[in-house]
Amino acid sequence: MIGILCAMREELEPILEEVEVKEVVEYGKNKFYLAKFDNKDLVLAYSKIGKVNSATTATIMIEKFKAKKILFSGVAGAIDEDLKIGDLIIATKTCQHDIDLTVFGYPYGYIPESEVYFECDKSLNSIAKSVAKKLNLKLKEGIIASGDQFIHSKEKKEWIKKTFNASAIEMEGGAVGCVCFTLNIPFFMLRAISDSAEEGAGIDFDEFLEESSKVSAKFLIEMLKEI
Ligand code: ADE
């Protein structure tokens, strides 16, 4: 069973259109779509935005629906200069930029007995890179930082870049990475850029959410054929 997770309806819908949905199970105030694609069993859902919602949904996919891998698809704000709207990025690792226990001498993003960074699965990342090569698509690899904030300020974005060496920003990857690390489940994070995470990002996000969601969904579907 492969878990396909998104945060928003707009991110999941273009994936659902490509798979054969067999059953819809309502659980935990959410809908889980049990589907087949290329003879593979999938469980798909969108969690709603944010770290708690995405961690809850990832946990349900793993514990209730027995997902053996989690693949995330969606949109992100760009941190690196070379990332433009519609560009694809996969995470090498994810982190949570809004964790601050620095008063106790810990680095930003660190919780005692946990980790700052959660590694993404190297073999899924290498499948993504070979799919990109085959399709002649640009695919960046880098750290993706998450927090329960929509970033729309150059100053905040620069702080996240400097503190976590992140290339892109969103609101779920660090949480899902933490769940998958805890439960020993391979985790893959794919995003297409929807905005610059600077002033005006909210307007770009609204304009490009659907288009960039489709870019990410289309790539994920191509990748699923190779898994
Ligand atoms: N997801 C897409 N764009 C984002 C941004 N600027 N901040 C946080 N999450 C995002």
Tab-separated table of C-alpha atoms and ligand atoms in Angstrom:
chain	number	residue	atom	x	y	z
A	1	MET	CA	0.000	0.000	0.000
A	2	ILE	CA	1.377	3.409	-0.997
A	3	GLY	CA	0.116	6.530	0.799
A	4	ILE	CA	-0.349	9.637	-1.356
A	5	LEU	CA	-0.757	12.701	0.803
A	6	CYS	CA	-1.535	16.329	-0.038
A	7	ALA	CA	-2.481	19.263	2.155
A	8	MET	CA	-5.231	20.807	0.037
A	9	ARG	CA	-8.127	19.639	-2.123
A	10	GLU	CA	-6.600	21.466	-5.138
A	11	GLU	CA	-3.403	19.422	-4.734
A	12	LEU	CA	-5.171	16.043	-4.500
A	13	GLU	CA	-7.869	16.415	-7.178
A	14	PRO	CA	-5.572	16.164	-10.234
A	15	ILE	CA	-4.078	12.953	-8.788
A	16	LEU	CA	-7.509	11.441	-8.080
A	17	GLU	CA	-8.455	12.055	-11.718
A	18	GLU	CA	-5.669	9.688	-12.847
A	19	VAL	CA	-6.264	6.748	-10.510
A	20	GLU	CA	-9.082	4.200	-10.268
A	21	VAL	CA	-10.875	4.915	-6.997
A	22	LYS	CA	-12.380	1.690	-5.539
A	23	GLU	CA	-13.683	2.898	-2.191
A	24	VAL	CA	-13.921	6.046	-0.080
A	25	VAL	CA	-13.538	5.509	3.673
A	26	GLU	CA	-14.530	8.290	6.072
A	27	TYR	CA	-12.302	8.325	9.130
A	28	GLY	CA	-11.059	10.975	11.541
A	29	LYS	CA	-13.262	13.675	9.971
A	30	ASN	CA	-11.543	13.058	6.631
A	31	LYS	CA	-11.956	11.018	3.430
A	32	PHE	CA	-9.448	8.318	2.471
A	33	TYR	CA	-9.592	7.197	-1.157
A	34	LEU	CA	-8.597	3.557	-1.724
A	35	ALA	CA	-7.478	3.274	-5.321
A	36	LYS	CA	-5.536	1.291	-7.913
A	37	PHE	CA	-2.956	2.673	-10.300
A	38	ASP	CA	-0.682	0.582	-12.519
A	39	ASN	CA	-1.696	-2.475	-10.446
A	40	LYS	CA	-0.558	-0.767	-7.238
A	41	ASP	CA	-2.719	-0.246	-4.152
A	42	LEU	CA	-2.960	3.374	-3.041
A	43	VAL	CA	-4.514	5.262	-0.175
A	44	LEU	CA	-4.957	8.952	-0.967
A	45	ALA	CA	-6.096	11.907	1.138
A	46	TYR	CA	-5.660	15.602	1.652
A	47	SER	CA	-5.026	16.458	5.269
A	48	LYS	CA	-5.952	20.154	5.375
A	49	ILE	CA	-3.181	22.704	5.807
A	50	GLY	CA	-0.557	22.560	8.541
A	51	LYS	CA	1.707	20.367	10.613
A	52	VAL	CA	-0.848	18.847	12.992
A	53	ASN	CA	-3.343	17.966	10.242
A	54	SER	CA	-0.678	16.454	7.994
A	55	ALA	CA	0.915	14.487	10.866
A	56	THR	CA	-2.508	13.123	11.849
A	57	THR	CA	-3.356	12.070	8.301
A	58	ALA	CA	0.073	10.497	7.696
A	59	THR	CA	-0.285	8.518	10.933
A	60	ILE	CA	-3.756	7.286	9.938
A	61	MET	CA	-2.467	6.247	6.502
A	62	ILE	CA	0.307	4.222	8.125
A	63	GLU	CA	-1.487	2.782	11.157
A	64	LYS	CA	-5.013	2.216	9.830
A	65	PHE	CA	-4.480	1.781	6.089
A	66	LYS	CA	-1.066	0.081	6.374
A	67	ALA	CA	0.742	2.454	3.973
A	68	LYS	CA	4.327	1.246	3.589
A	69	LYS	CA	5.585	4.488	2.031
A	70	ILE	CA	4.301	8.064	2.063
A	71	LEU	CA	4.568	10.249	-1.033
A	72	PHE	CA	3.588	13.894	-0.617
A	73	SER	CA	2.604	16.138	-3.544
A	74	GLY	CA	1.764	19.824	-3.447
A	75	VAL	CA	2.966	23.400	-3.736
A	76	ALA	CA	5.623	25.434	-1.936
A	77	GLY	CA	7.063	28.922	-1.658
A	78	ALA	CA	10.486	29.443	-3.237
A	79	ILE	CA	13.495	30.303	-1.102
A	80	ASP	CA	16.309	29.675	-3.578
A	81	GLU	CA	16.651	32.350	-6.246
A	82	ASP	CA	16.712	29.815	-9.084
A	83	LEU	CA	13.261	28.438	-8.191
A	84	LYS	CA	10.507	30.030	-10.259
A	85	ILE	CA	6.729	29.503	-10.234
A	86	GLY	CA	5.940	26.030	-11.626
A	87	ASP	CA	9.420	24.598	-10.935
A	88	LEU	CA	9.669	21.219	-9.210
A	89	ILE	CA	11.664	20.442	-6.076
A	90	ILE	CA	12.128	17.256	-4.057
A	91	ALA	CA	13.312	17.349	-0.457
A	92	THR	CA	16.578	15.741	0.636
A	93	LYS	CA	15.294	16.304	4.165
A	94	THR	CA	12.614	18.342	5.902
A	95	CYS	CA	12.579	20.387	9.102
A	96	GLN	CA	10.303	22.568	11.258
A	97	HIS	CA	11.356	26.227	11.211
A	98	ASP	CA	8.835	27.278	13.885
A	99	ILE	CA	10.282	25.200	16.741
A	100	ASP	CA	12.123	27.493	19.156
A	101	LEU	CA	13.655	26.036	22.329
A	102	THR	CA	16.743	28.233	21.924
A	103	VAL	CA	16.288	29.637	25.455
A	104	PHE	CA	17.444	26.198	26.688
A	105	GLY	CA	20.521	26.274	24.458
A	106	TYR	CA	19.097	24.121	21.643
A	107	PRO	CA	19.349	25.057	17.963
A	108	TYR	CA	16.240	26.303	16.130
A	109	GLY	CA	14.092	23.387	14.967
A	110	TYR	CA	15.339	20.986	17.649
A	111	ILE	CA	13.223	19.118	20.206
A	112	PRO	CA	15.181	17.048	22.758
A	113	GLU	CA	15.291	13.343	21.815
A	114	SER	CA	14.132	14.196	18.278
A	115	GLU	CA	15.941	15.635	15.239
A	116	VAL	CA	16.185	18.971	13.429
A	117	TYR	CA	16.123	17.282	9.982
A	118	PHE	CA	14.163	14.251	8.779
A	119	GLU	CA	15.769	12.425	5.839
A	120	CYS	CA	13.723	11.645	2.760
A	121	ASP	CA	14.022	8.232	1.131
A	122	LYS	CA	17.063	8.111	-1.143
A	123	SER	CA	15.714	5.428	-3.467
A	124	LEU	CA	12.440	7.330	-4.059
A	125	ASN	CA	14.494	10.474	-4.714
A	126	SER	CA	16.633	8.633	-7.231
A	127	ILE	CA	13.491	7.347	-9.008
A	128	ALA	CA	12.281	10.977	-9.165
A	129	LYS	CA	15.592	12.101	-10.643
A	130	SER	CA	15.550	9.407	-13.315
A	131	VAL	CA	11.908	10.234	-14.205
A	132	ALA	CA	12.864	13.927	-14.540
A	133	LYS	CA	15.786	13.004	-16.750
A	134	LYS	CA	13.615	10.774	-18.936
A	135	LEU	CA	10.980	13.511	-19.326
A	136	ASN	CA	13.624	16.211	-19.732
A	137	LEU	CA	12.223	18.155	-16.771
A	138	LYS	CA	14.143	20.386	-14.381
A	139	LEU	CA	13.998	18.947	-10.836
A	140	LYS	CA	15.806	20.575	-7.944
A	141	GLU	CA	16.777	18.742	-4.764
A	142	GLY	CA	17.122	20.593	-1.460
A	143	ILE	CA	16.044	21.053	2.124
A	144	ILE	CA	12.371	21.957	2.597
A	145	ALA	CA	11.381	23.802	5.786
A	146	SER	CA	7.887	23.746	7.286
A	147	GLY	CA	5.977	25.779	9.838
A	148	ASP	CA	2.426	26.739	10.692
A	149	GLN	CA	2.818	30.079	8.940
A	150	PHE	CA	2.318	31.206	5.360
A	151	ILE	CA	5.586	33.052	4.676
A	152	HIS	CA	5.148	36.339	2.823
A	153	SER	CA	8.157	38.360	3.898
A	154	LYS	CA	11.643	38.595	2.430
A	155	GLU	CA	13.095	39.063	5.901
A	156	LYS	CA	11.484	35.895	7.316
A	157	LYS	CA	12.381	33.938	4.206
A	158	GLU	CA	16.043	35.004	4.493
A	159	TRP	CA	16.047	33.967	8.156
A	160	ILE	CA	14.734	30.484	7.254
A	161	LYS	CA	17.321	30.189	4.484
A	162	LYS	CA	20.161	31.233	6.787
A	163	THR	CA	19.028	29.134	9.768
A	164	PHE	CA	18.044	25.885	8.007
A	165	ASN	CA	19.790	26.120	4.609
A	166	ALA	CA	16.327	25.539	3.107
A	167	SER	CA	15.506	25.856	-0.596
A	168	ALA	CA	11.716	25.961	-0.272
A	169	ILE	CA	9.049	26.539	2.332
A	170	GLU	CA	5.685	24.969	3.084
A	171	MET	CA	3.520	23.921	6.027
A	172	GLU	CA	3.599	20.100	6.258
A	173	GLY	CA	6.860	18.387	5.247
A	174	GLY	CA	8.646	18.653	8.608
A	175	ALA	CA	5.666	17.097	10.393
A	176	VAL	CA	5.149	14.235	7.923
A	177	GLY	CA	8.911	13.640	7.926
A	178	CYS	CA	8.813	13.362	11.722
A	179	VAL	CA	5.929	10.837	11.607
A	180	CYS	CA	7.681	8.712	8.954
A	181	PHE	CA	10.996	8.857	10.843
A	182	THR	CA	9.239	7.779	14.058
A	183	LEU	CA	7.381	4.894	12.373
A	184	ASN	CA	10.243	3.865	10.040
A	185	ILE	CA	8.330	4.576	6.848
A	186	PRO	CA	10.079	5.791	3.646
A	187	PHE	CA	9.031	9.367	2.923
A	188	PHE	CA	9.094	11.328	-0.335
A	189	MET	CA	8.347	15.057	-0.606
A	190	LEU	CA	7.561	16.674	-3.973
A	191	ARG	CA	6.515	20.300	-4.458
A	192	ALA	CA	5.928	22.688	-7.351
A	193	ILE	CA	6.549	26.365	-6.649
A	194	SER	CA	3.429	28.554	-6.279
A	195	ASP	CA	4.978	31.817	-4.986
A	196	SER	CA	8.144	33.588	-3.881
A	197	ALA	CA	7.350	33.589	-0.105
A	198	GLU	CA	7.966	37.370	-0.213
A	199	GLU	CA	5.575	40.320	-0.027
A	200	GLY	CA	2.743	39.594	-2.500
A	201	ALA	CA	3.117	35.815	-2.090
A	202	GLY	CA	-0.525	35.467	-1.022
A	203	ILE	CA	-1.701	36.860	-4.362
A	204	ASP	CA	0.623	34.563	-6.353
A	205	PHE	CA	-0.424	31.589	-4.241
A	206	ASP	CA	-4.092	32.153	-5.057
A	207	GLU	CA	-3.269	32.596	-8.716
A	208	PHE	CA	-0.917	29.622	-9.143
A	209	LEU	CA	-2.174	27.065	-6.595
A	210	GLU	CA	-4.157	25.049	-9.166
A	211	GLU	CA	-1.592	25.236	-11.948
A	212	SER	CA	1.381	24.313	-9.752
A	213	SER	CA	-0.634	21.574	-8.012
A	214	LYS	CA	-1.184	20.022	-11.443
A	215	VAL	CA	2.546	20.187	-12.230
A	216	SER	CA	3.342	18.300	-9.026
A	217	ALA	CA	0.459	15.810	-9.506
A	218	LYS	CA	1.496	15.025	-13.067
A	219	PHE	CA	5.064	14.329	-12.017
A	220	LEU	CA	3.914	12.133	-9.118
A	221	ILE	CA	1.765	10.043	-11.475
A	222	GLU	CA	4.761	9.516	-13.792
A	223	MET	CA	6.818	8.479	-10.793
A	224	LEU	CA	4.210	6.008	-9.565
A	225	LYS	CA	4.719	4.015	-12.761
A	226	GLU	CA	8.336	3.423	-11.710
A	227	ILE	CA	7.741	2.426	-8.071
B	1	ADE	N1	3.034	26.930	0.591
B	1	ADE	C1	3.098	27.550	-0.601
B	1	ADE	N2	3.643	28.779	-0.468
B	1	ADE	C2	3.922	28.933	0.842
B	1	ADE	C3	4.468	29.983	1.610
B	1	ADE	N3	4.845	31.131	1.042
B	1	ADE	N4	4.597	29.795	2.953
B	1	ADE	C4	4.209	28.658	3.517
B	1	ADE	N5	3.667	27.626	2.846
B	1	ADE	C5	3.530	27.759	1.515
